Tab-separated table of C-alpha atoms (C1' of nucleotides) in Angstrom:
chain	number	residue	atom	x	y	z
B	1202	UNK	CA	20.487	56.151	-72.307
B	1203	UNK	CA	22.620	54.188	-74.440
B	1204	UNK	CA	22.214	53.840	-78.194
B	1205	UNK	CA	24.021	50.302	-78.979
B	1206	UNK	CA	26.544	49.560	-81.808
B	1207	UNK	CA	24.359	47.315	-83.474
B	1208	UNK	CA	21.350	50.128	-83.645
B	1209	UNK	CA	23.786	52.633	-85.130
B	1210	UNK	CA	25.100	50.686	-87.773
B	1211	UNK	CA	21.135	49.577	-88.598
B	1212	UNK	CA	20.817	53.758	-89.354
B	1213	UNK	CA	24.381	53.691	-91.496
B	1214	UNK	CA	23.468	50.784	-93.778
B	1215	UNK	CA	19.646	52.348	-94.154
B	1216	UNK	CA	21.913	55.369	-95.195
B	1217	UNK	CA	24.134	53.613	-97.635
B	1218	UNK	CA	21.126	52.110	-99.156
B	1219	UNK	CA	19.081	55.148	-99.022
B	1220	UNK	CA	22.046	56.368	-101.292
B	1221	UNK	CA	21.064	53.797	-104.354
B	1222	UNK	CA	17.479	54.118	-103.497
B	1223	UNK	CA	16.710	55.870	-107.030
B	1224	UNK	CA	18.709	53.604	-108.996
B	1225	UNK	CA	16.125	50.617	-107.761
B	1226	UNK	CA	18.956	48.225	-107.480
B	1227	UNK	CA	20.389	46.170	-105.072
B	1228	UNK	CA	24.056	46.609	-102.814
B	1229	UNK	CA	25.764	43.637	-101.923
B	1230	UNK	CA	25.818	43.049	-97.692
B	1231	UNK	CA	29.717	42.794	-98.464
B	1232	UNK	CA	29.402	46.819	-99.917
B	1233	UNK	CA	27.827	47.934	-97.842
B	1234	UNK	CA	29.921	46.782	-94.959
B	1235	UNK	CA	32.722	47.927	-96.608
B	1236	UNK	CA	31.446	51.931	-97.187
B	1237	UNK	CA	29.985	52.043	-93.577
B	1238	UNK	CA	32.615	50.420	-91.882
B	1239	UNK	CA	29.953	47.654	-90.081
B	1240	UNK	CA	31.817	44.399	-89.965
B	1241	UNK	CA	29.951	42.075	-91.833
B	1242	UNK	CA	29.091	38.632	-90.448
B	1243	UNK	CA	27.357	41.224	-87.986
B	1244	UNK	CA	25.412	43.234	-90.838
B	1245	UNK	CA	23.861	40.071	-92.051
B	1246	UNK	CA	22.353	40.089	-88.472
B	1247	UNK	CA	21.203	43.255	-89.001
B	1248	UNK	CA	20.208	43.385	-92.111
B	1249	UNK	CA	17.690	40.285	-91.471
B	1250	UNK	CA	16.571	42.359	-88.621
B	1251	UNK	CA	15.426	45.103	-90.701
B	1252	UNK	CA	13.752	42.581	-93.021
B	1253	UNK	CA	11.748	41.151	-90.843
B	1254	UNK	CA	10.912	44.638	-89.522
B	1255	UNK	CA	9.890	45.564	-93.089
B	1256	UNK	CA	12.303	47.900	-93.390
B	1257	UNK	CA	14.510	46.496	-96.126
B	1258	UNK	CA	13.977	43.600	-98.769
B	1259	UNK	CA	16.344	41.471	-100.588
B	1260	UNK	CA	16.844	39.359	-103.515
B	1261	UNK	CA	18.535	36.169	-103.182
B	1262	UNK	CA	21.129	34.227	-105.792
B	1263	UNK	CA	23.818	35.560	-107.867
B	1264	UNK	CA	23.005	38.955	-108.171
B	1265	UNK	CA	21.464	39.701	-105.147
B	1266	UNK	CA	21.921	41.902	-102.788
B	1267	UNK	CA	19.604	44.488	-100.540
B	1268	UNK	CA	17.478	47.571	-101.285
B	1269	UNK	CA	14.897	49.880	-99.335
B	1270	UNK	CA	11.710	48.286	-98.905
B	1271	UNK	CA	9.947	51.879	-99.213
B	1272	UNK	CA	10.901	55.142	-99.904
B	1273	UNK	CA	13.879	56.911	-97.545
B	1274	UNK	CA	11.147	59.200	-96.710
B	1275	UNK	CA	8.910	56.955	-95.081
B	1276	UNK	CA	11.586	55.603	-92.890
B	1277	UNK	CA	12.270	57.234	-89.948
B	1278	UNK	CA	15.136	57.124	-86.865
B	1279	UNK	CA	12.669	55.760	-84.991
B	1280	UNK	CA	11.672	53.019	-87.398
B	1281	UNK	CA	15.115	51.670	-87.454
B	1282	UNK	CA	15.486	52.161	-83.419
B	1283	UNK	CA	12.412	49.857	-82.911
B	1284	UNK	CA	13.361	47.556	-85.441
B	1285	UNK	CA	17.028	46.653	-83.404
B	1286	UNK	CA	15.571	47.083	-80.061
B	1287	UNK	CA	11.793	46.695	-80.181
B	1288	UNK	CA	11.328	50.011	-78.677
B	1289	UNK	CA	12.348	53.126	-78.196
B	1290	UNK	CA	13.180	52.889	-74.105
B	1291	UNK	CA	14.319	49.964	-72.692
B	1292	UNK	CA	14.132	50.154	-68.766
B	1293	UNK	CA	13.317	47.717	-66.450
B	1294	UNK	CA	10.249	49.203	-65.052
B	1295	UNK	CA	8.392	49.592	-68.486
B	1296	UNK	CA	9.317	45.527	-69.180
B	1297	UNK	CA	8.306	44.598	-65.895
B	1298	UNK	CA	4.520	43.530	-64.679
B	1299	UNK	CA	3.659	46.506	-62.299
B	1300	UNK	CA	1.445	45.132	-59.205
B	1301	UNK	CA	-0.369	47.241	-56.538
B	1302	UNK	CA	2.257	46.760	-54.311
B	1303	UNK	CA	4.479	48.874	-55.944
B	1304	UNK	CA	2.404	51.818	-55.627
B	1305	UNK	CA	4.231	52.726	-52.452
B	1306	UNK	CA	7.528	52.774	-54.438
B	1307	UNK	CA	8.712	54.806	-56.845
B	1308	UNK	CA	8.652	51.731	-59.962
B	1309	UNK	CA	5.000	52.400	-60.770
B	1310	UNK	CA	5.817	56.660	-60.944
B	1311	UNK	CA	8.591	56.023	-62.912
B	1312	UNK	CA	6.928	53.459	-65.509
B	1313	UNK	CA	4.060	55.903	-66.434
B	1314	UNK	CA	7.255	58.624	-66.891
B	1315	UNK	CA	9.317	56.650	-68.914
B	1316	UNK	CA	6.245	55.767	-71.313
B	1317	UNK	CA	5.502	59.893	-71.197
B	1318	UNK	CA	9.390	60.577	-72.382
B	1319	UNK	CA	8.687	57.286	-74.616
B	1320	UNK	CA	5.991	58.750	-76.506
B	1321	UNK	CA	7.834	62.290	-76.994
B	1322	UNK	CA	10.714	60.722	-77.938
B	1323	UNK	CA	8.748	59.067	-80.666
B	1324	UNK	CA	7.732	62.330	-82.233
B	1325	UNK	CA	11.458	63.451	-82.348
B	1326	UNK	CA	12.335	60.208	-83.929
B	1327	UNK	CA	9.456	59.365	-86.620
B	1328	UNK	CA	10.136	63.444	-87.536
B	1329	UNK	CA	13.575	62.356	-88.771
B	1330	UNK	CA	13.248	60.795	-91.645
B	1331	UNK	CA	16.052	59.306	-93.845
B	1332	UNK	CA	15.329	61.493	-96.589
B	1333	UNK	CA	16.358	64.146	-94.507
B	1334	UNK	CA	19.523	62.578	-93.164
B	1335	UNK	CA	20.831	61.313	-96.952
B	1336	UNK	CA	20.190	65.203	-97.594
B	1337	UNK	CA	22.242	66.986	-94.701
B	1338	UNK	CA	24.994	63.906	-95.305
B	1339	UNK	CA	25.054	65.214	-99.326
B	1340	UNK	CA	25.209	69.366	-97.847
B	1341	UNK	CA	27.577	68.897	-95.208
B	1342	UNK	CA	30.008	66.877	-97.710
B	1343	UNK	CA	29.704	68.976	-100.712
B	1344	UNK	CA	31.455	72.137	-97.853
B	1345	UNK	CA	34.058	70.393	-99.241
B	1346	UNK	CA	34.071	71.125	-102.840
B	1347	UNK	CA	33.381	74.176	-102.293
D	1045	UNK	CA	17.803	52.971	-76.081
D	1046	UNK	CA	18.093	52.069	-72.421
D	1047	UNK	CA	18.129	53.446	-69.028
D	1048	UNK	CA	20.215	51.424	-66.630
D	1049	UNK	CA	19.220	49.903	-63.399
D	1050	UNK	CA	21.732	52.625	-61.603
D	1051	UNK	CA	19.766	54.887	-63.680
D	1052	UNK	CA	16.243	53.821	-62.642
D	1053	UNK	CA	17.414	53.010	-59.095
D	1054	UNK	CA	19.272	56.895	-58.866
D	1055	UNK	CA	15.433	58.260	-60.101
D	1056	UNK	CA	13.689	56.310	-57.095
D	1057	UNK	CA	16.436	57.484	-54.735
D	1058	UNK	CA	15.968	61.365	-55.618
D	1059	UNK	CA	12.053	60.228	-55.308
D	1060	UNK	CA	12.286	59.363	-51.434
D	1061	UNK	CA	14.345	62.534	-50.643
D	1062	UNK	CA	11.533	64.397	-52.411
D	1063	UNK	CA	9.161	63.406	-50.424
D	1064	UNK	CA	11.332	64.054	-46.968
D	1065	UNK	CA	12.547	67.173	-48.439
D	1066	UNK	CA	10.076	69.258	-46.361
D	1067	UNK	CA	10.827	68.121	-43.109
D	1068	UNK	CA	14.320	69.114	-43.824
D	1069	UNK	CA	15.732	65.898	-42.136
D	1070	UNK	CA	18.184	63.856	-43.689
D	1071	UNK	CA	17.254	59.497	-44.620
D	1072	UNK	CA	19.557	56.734	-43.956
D	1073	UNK	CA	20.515	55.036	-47.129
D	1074	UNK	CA	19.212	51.927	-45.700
D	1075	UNK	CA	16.341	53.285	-45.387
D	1076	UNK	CA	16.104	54.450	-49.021
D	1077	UNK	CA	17.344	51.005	-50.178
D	1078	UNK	CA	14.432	49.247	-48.292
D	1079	UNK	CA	11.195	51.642	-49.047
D	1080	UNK	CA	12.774	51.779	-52.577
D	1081	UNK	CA	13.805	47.932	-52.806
D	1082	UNK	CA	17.667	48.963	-53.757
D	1083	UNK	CA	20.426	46.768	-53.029
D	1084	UNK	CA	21.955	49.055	-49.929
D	1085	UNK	CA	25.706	48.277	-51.254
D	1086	UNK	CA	24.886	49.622	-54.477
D	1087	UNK	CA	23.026	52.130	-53.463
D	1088	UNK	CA	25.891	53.932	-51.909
D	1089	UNK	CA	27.786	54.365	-54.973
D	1090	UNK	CA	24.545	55.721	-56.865
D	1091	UNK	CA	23.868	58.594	-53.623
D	1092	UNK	CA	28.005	59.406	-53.882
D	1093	UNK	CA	27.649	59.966	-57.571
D	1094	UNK	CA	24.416	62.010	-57.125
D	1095	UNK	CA	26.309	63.949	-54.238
D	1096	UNK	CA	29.290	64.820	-56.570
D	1097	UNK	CA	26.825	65.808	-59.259
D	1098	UNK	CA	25.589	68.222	-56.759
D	1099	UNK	CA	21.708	66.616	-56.636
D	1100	UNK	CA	22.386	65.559	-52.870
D	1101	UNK	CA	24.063	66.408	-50.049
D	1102	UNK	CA	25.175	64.321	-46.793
D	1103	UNK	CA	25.786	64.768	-43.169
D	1104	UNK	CA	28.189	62.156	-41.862
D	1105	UNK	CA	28.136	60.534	-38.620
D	1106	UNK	CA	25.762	59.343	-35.971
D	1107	UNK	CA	22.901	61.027	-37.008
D	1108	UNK	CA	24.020	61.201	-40.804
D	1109	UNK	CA	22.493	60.732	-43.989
D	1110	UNK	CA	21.340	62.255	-47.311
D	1111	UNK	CA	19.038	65.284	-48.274
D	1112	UNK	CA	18.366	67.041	-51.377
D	1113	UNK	CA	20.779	69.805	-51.862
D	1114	UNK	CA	17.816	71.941	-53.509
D	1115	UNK	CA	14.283	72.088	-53.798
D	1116	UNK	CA	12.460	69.041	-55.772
D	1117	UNK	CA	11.352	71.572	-58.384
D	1118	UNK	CA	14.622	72.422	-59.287
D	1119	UNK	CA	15.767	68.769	-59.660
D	1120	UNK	CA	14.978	67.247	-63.162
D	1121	UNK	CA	15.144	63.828	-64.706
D	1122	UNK	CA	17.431	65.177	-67.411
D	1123	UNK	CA	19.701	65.911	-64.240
D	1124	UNK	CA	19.441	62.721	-62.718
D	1125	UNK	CA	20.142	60.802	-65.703
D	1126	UNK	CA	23.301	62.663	-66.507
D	1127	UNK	CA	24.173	62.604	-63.063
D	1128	UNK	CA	24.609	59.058	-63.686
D	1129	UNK	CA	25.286	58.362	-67.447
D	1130	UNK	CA	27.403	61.803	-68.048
D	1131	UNK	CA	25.317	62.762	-70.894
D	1132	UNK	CA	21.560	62.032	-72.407
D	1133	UNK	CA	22.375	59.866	-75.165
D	1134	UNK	CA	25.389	57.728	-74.851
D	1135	UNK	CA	26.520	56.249	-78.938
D	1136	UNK	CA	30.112	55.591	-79.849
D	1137	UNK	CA	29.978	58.013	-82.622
D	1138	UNK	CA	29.015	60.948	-80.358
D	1139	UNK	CA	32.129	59.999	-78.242
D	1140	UNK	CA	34.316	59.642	-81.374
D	1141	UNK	CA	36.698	62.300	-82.527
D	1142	UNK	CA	35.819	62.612	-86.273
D	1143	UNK	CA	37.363	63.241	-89.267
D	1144	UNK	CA	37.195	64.512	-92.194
D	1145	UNK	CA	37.131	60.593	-94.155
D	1146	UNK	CA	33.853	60.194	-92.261
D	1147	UNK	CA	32.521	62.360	-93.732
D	1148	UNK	CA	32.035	60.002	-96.301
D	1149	UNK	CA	30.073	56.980	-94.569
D	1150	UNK	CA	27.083	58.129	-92.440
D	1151	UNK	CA	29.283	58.365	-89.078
D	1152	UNK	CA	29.874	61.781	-89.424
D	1153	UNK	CA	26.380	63.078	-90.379
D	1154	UNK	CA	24.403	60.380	-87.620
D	1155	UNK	CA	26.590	62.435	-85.062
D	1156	UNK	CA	24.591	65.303	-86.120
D	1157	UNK	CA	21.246	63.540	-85.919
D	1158	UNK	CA	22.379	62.214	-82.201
D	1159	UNK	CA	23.361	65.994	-81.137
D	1160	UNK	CA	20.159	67.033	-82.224
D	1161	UNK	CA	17.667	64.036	-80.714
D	1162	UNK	CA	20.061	65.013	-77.429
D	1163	UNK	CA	18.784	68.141	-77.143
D	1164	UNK	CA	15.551	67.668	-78.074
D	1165	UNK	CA	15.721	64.671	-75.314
D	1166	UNK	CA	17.168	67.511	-73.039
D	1167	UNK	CA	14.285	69.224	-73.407
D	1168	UNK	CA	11.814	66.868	-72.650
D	1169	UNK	CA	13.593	65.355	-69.392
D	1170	UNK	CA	14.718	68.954	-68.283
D	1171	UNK	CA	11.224	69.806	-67.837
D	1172	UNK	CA	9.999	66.754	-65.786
D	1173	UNK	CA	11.190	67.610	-62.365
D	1174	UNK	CA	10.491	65.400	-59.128
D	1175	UNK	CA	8.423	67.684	-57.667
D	1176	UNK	CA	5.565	66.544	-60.412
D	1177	UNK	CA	6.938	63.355	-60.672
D	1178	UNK	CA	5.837	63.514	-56.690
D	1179	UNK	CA	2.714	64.766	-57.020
D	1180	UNK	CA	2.019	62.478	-59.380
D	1181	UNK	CA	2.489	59.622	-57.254
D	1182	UNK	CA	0.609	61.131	-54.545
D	1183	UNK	CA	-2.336	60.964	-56.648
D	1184	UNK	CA	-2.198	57.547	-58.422
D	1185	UNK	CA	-1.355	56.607	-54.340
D	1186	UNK	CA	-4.671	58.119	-53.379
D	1187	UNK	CA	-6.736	56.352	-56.300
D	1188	UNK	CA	-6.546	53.635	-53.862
D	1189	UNK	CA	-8.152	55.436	-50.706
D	1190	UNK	CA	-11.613	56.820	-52.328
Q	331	DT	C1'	37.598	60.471	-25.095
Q	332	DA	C1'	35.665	55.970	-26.371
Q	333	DT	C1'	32.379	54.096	-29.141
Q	334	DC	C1'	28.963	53.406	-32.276
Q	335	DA	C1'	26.279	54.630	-36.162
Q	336	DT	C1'	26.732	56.498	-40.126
Q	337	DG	C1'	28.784	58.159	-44.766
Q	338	DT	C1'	33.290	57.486	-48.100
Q	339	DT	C1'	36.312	55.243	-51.043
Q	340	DG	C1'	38.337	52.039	-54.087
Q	341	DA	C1'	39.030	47.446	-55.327
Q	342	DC	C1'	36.910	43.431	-56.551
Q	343	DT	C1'	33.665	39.758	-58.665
Q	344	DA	C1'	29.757	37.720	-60.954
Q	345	DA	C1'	26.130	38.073	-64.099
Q	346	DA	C1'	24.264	39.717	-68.142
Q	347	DT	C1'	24.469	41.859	-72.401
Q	348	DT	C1'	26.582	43.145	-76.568
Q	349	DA	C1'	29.464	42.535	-80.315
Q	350	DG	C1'	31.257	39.701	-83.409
Q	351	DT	C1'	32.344	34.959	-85.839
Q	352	DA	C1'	31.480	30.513	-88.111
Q	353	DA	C1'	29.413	27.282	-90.777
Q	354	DA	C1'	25.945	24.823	-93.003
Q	355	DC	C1'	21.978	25.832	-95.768
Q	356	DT	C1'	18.912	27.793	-99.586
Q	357	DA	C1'	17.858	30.328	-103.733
Q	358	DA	C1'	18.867	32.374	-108.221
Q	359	DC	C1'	21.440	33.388	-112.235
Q	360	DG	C1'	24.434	32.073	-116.129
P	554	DC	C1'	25.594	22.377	-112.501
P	555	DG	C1'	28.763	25.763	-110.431
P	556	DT	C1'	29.184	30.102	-108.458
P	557	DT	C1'	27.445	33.964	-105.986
P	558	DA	C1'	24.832	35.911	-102.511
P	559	DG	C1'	21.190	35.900	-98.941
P	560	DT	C1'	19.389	32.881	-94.540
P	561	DT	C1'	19.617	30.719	-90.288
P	562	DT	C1'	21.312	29.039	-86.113
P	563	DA	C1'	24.753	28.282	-82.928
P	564	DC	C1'	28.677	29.708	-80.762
P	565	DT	C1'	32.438	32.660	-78.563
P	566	DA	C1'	34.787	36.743	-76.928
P	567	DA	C1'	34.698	41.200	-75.127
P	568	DT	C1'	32.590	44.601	-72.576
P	569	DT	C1'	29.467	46.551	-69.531
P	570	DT	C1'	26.496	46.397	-65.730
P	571	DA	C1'	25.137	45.147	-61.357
P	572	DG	C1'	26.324	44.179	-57.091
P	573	DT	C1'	29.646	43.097	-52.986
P	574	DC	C1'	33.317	43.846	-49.669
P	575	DA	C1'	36.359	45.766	-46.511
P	576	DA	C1'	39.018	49.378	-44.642
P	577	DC	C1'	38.502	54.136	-43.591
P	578	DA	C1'	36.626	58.864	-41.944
P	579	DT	C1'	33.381	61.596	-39.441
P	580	DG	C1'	30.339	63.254	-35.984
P	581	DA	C1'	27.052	62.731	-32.086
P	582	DT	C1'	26.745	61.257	-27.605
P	583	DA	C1'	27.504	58.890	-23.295
DNA sequence: TATCATGTTGACTAAATTAGTAAACTAACG
DNA sequence: CGTTAGTTTACTAATTTAGTCAACATGATA
């Protein structure tokens, strides 16, 4: 189960801007590529993507830029997962019209499993907020202050 | 996130041995491939790797072909899938060697959040073995006979 | 022991997907 | 207006996935 480039730098740019989320202002696509490391003619891909998902918002013109569309809180892993990939799983079976036929193989099985581990995986990810991850990003880097 | 055809294909595979597994007889690939509607070529790369992940074993020859090396109970989906993929969750920064600069974009501290929905995920698909997954399909199969 | 049906192995290719780039366009501020 | 920054669509390159092939090894059996 592969989680693709594109879906991991969605969660580090929701990070970078869950950074400046109390200062209510807006970070510059070209910022935040730069602190995350996301090359940017892809972010602005990205970033639309998690517009149009509702994740994000933006203001256009000369000092625009992007912010968090709600609070870090009420964003989750999962959230951002669906947002780049629509769902959680992606697998053939789950995509695919199931007919009666396919009883006798193992496709129609195997669909209702992959929705069960679907579904559980959802809990996992809609527990992880990215409140929690700015928080564990701030503890983990402060070890070296210390 | 998504499961690869080998993936799905390996699952269906370790699904017909489960349900030949009593008779203690080994299957043909070919006939694997056609009651499961795998490509047969492909197919034998998908048994080999399940052999060497020690999931199946072979007889060669004449009257060869491919068992379960232990009992369908014992075989998960959280086996199968890293019989195939290597681990749960494949993501570039779980592969990365980090250091310590990450630590100041969110590379560093996703790796953490990937570790964690890995094990979580490891939990989930270590407790779905074939046996149920079986069962299962013997009784969606017999919604069909009442 | 010849042979035939099977598994084994590694190299290869084609298709699909993913990752990334470019450029023209639109909106807002000064 | 000019400059800055988001929007949109189209395109290309790289990588991965899916699938094929052919030569080989093994074991049952006639």
């Amino acid at each position: 189960m592969r989680v693709s480039a594109k879906a991991e730098y969605a969660c580090r740019a929701v990070l970078e801007l869950t950074r400046y989320h109390e200062k209510a202002e807006v970070i510059h696509i070209g910022d935040i590529a730069v602190r995350q490391s996301i090359p940017e003619k892809y972010l602005v891909q990205i970033l639309l993507q998690l517009q149009r998902a509702g994740l994000v918002k933006s203001k256009r013109g000369a000092t625009g830029g992007y912010a968090l569309a709600r609070a870090p809180g009420e964003i989750s892993l999962g959230d951002v997962i669906r947002a780049m990939d629509g769902a959680l799983i992606a697998v053939e079976s789950l995509s695919d019209d199931t007919n009666v036929s396919d009883q006798m193989s193992g496709q129609h099985v195997l669909k209702n499993v992959w929705m069960d581990v679907q579904d559980r995986l959802g809990e996992i990810m809609d527990g992880i907020t990215f409140d929690e991850i700015s928080r564990q990003a701030q503890k983990s880097l402060s070890m070296y202050y210390i």
